[in-house]
């Protein structure tokens, strides 16, 4: 099938009139969170993909959010698991669909025409999502462990270099 068989790609909007420093909801751009607001543009699970700039870093949002015009969001169809769509987006070579010679750029129409693999049964989509989510959790655990070891190494190096610890 194609992406339009599982989702509708929607444009973000300007955030200038809705910015609130201590807002409840994130304002998102293609590079991540750029502010907060008390209004949301969309309040259902969605997969987001950069329209300009970071076109190859899909994001998954399960909470309400606002997106600016550099970031597309998706309205996932009712017979599709949103998390499954996110994992499918992560497998796409987005650079292949880049429409610009300067700043990387995508269009909603191009995105919706991209062919994808999608099981017809939502139960199968959910089963695949759960397996991949479990793998992501395990990877995150390893990343935290690596970061902790890097901090220990850095502290030890500082002690060695200052002469407080001798070999």
Short mmCIF file of C-alpha atoms in Angstrom, two decimals:
data_model
loop_
_atom_site.label_atom_id
_atom_site.label_comp_id
_atom_site.label_asym_id
_atom_site.label_seq_id
_atom_site.Cartn_x
_atom_site.Cartn_y
_atom_site.Cartn_z
CA UNK A 1 0.00 0.00 0.00
CA UNK A 2 1.06 3.64 0.21
CA UNK A 3 1.24 6.04 3.14
CA UNK A 4 -2.08 7.61 2.10
CA UNK A 5 -3.69 4.20 2.79
CA UNK A 6 -2.73 4.48 6.47
CA UNK A 7 -2.51 8.23 7.18
CA UNK A 8 -3.20 11.76 5.98
CA UNK A 9 -0.22 14.12 6.03
CA UNK A 10 -1.06 17.54 7.50
CA UNK A 11 0.81 20.85 7.63
CA UNK A 12 1.86 22.57 10.83
CA UNK A 13 0.95 26.20 11.52
CA UNK A 14 2.59 29.33 12.81
CA UNK A 15 3.03 29.32 16.56
CA UNK A 16 3.50 33.07 17.10
CA UNK A 17 0.02 33.80 18.46
CA UNK A 18 -0.16 30.78 20.80
CA UNK A 19 3.25 30.72 22.55
CA UNK A 20 3.06 30.44 26.35
CA UNK A 21 6.31 29.92 28.28
CA UNK A 22 4.72 27.63 30.89
CA UNK A 23 2.28 25.97 28.46
CA UNK A 24 0.98 22.42 28.79
CA UNK A 25 1.81 21.28 25.25
CA UNK A 26 5.04 21.23 23.19
CA UNK A 27 5.49 23.32 20.07
CA UNK A 28 7.49 21.15 17.70
CA UNK A 29 9.64 21.93 14.65
CA UNK A 30 11.73 19.59 12.52
CA UNK A 31 14.60 19.91 15.02
CA UNK A 32 12.48 19.14 18.10
CA UNK A 33 10.68 21.19 20.75
CA UNK A 34 10.96 24.97 20.27
CA UNK A 35 8.46 26.21 22.86
CA UNK A 36 5.29 25.57 24.83
CA UNK A 37 1.61 26.45 24.41
CA UNK A 38 -1.77 25.91 26.05
CA UNK A 39 -3.34 25.15 22.65
CA UNK A 40 -2.84 22.03 20.60
CA UNK A 41 -3.01 21.50 16.88
CA UNK A 42 -3.64 17.77 17.18
CA UNK A 43 -4.47 15.54 20.15
CA UNK A 44 -4.29 11.96 18.88
CA UNK A 45 -1.27 9.67 18.37
CA UNK A 46 0.66 10.87 15.35
CA UNK A 47 3.86 10.38 13.41
CA UNK A 48 5.71 13.58 12.57
CA UNK A 49 8.23 14.12 9.78
CA UNK A 50 10.22 17.16 8.77
CA UNK A 51 8.98 19.20 5.82
CA UNK A 52 12.16 21.28 5.75
CA UNK A 53 15.58 20.51 7.20
CA UNK A 54 15.57 17.30 9.26
CA UNK A 55 13.52 15.17 6.87
CA UNK A 56 14.97 11.85 8.01
CA UNK A 57 14.08 11.84 11.71
CA UNK A 58 10.47 10.73 12.25
CA UNK A 59 8.99 11.42 15.69
CA UNK A 60 6.12 9.71 17.47
CA UNK A 61 3.74 11.72 19.64
CA UNK A 62 1.05 10.08 21.75
CA UNK A 63 0.10 13.31 23.58
CA UNK A 64 -1.37 16.62 22.26
CA UNK A 65 1.07 18.91 20.42
CA UNK A 66 1.45 21.87 18.07
CA UNK A 67 3.65 21.70 14.97
CA UNK A 68 5.06 24.62 13.03
CA UNK A 69 5.18 24.76 9.24
CA UNK A 70 8.56 23.00 8.99
CA UNK A 71 7.06 19.80 10.41
CA UNK A 72 4.28 17.60 9.05
CA UNK A 73 2.04 15.59 11.35
CA UNK A 74 -0.12 12.63 10.40
CA UNK A 75 -3.73 11.77 11.02
CA UNK A 76 -3.59 7.99 11.33
CA UNK A 77 -6.62 6.15 9.94
CA UNK A 78 -8.79 4.26 12.44
CA UNK A 79 -7.85 0.76 11.24
CA UNK A 80 -4.11 1.35 11.67
CA UNK A 81 -1.79 1.23 14.69
CA UNK A 82 -0.05 4.65 14.98
CA UNK A 83 3.06 3.14 16.54
CA UNK A 84 3.34 0.71 13.63
CA UNK A 85 3.22 3.68 11.23
CA UNK A 86 6.07 5.29 13.19
CA UNK A 87 8.22 2.18 12.83
CA UNK A 88 7.43 2.06 9.09
CA UNK A 89 8.45 5.74 8.78
CA UNK A 90 11.76 4.84 10.45
CA UNK A 91 12.54 2.38 7.63
CA UNK A 92 11.98 4.85 4.78
CA UNK A 93 14.97 6.36 2.99
CA UNK A 94 13.62 9.93 3.16
CA UNK A 95 16.56 11.36 1.19
CA UNK A 96 15.31 9.46 -1.84
CA UNK A 97 12.19 11.68 -1.76
CA UNK A 98 14.00 14.99 -1.13
CA UNK A 99 12.58 17.64 -3.47
CA UNK A 100 15.21 20.35 -3.05
CA UNK A 101 18.81 20.94 -4.04
CA UNK A 102 19.36 23.30 -1.08
CA UNK A 103 17.64 22.78 2.28
CA UNK A 104 16.17 19.24 2.33
CA UNK A 105 12.43 19.39 1.63
CA UNK A 106 9.41 17.08 1.31
CA UNK A 107 5.81 17.63 0.20
CA UNK A 108 2.69 16.03 1.69
CA UNK A 109 1.69 14.68 -1.73
CA UNK A 110 5.08 12.99 -2.21
CA UNK A 111 4.95 11.46 1.28
CA UNK A 112 1.44 10.09 0.78
CA UNK A 113 2.53 8.31 -2.43
CA UNK A 114 5.47 6.45 -0.84
CA UNK A 115 4.95 2.66 -1.03
CA UNK A 116 5.11 0.82 2.30
CA UNK A 117 4.53 -2.63 3.77
CA UNK A 118 1.42 -2.77 5.95
CA UNK A 119 -0.37 -5.87 7.24
CA UNK A 120 -4.14 -5.57 6.80
CA UNK A 121 -4.94 -6.74 10.35
CA UNK A 122 -4.40 -4.15 13.06
CA UNK A 123 -3.70 -6.99 15.50
CA UNK A 124 -0.67 -7.96 13.40
CA UNK A 125 0.46 -4.32 13.26
CA UNK A 126 0.18 -4.07 17.07
CA UNK A 127 2.13 -7.31 17.54
CA UNK A 128 4.96 -5.99 15.35
CA UNK A 129 4.93 -2.64 17.21
CA UNK A 130 5.19 -4.36 20.59
CA UNK A 131 8.24 -6.37 19.50
CA UNK A 132 9.96 -3.27 18.12
CA UNK A 133 9.02 -1.20 21.18
CA UNK A 134 10.55 -3.88 23.41
CA UNK A 135 13.76 -3.76 21.35
CA UNK A 136 13.80 0.06 21.66
CA UNK A 137 13.46 -0.21 25.44
CA UNK A 138 16.38 -2.60 25.61
CA UNK A 139 18.49 -0.34 23.39
CA UNK A 140 17.65 2.65 25.62
CA UNK A 141 18.82 0.67 28.64
CA UNK A 142 22.15 -0.03 26.96
CA UNK A 143 22.51 3.61 25.94
CA UNK A 144 22.02 4.72 29.57
CA UNK A 145 24.55 2.14 30.72
CA UNK A 146 27.10 3.34 28.13
CA UNK A 147 26.54 6.96 29.19
CA UNK A 148 27.11 6.05 32.85
CA UNK A 149 30.38 4.27 31.96
CA UNK A 150 31.48 7.25 29.87
CA UNK A 151 30.92 9.54 32.89
CA UNK A 152 32.91 7.18 35.13
CA UNK A 153 35.73 7.12 32.57
CA UNK A 154 35.72 10.92 32.33
CA UNK A 155 35.91 11.28 36.12
CA UNK A 156 38.73 8.75 36.33
CA UNK A 157 40.66 10.51 33.56
CA UNK A 158 40.35 13.82 35.43
CA UNK A 159 41.66 12.20 38.60
CA UNK A 160 44.55 10.60 36.73
CA UNK A 161 45.46 13.81 34.92
CA UNK A 162 45.40 15.91 38.09
CA UNK A 163 47.61 13.39 39.88
CA UNK A 164 45.06 12.62 42.60
CA UNK A 165 45.14 8.99 41.58
CA UNK A 166 48.32 7.20 40.63
CA UNK A 167 48.58 4.16 38.43
#
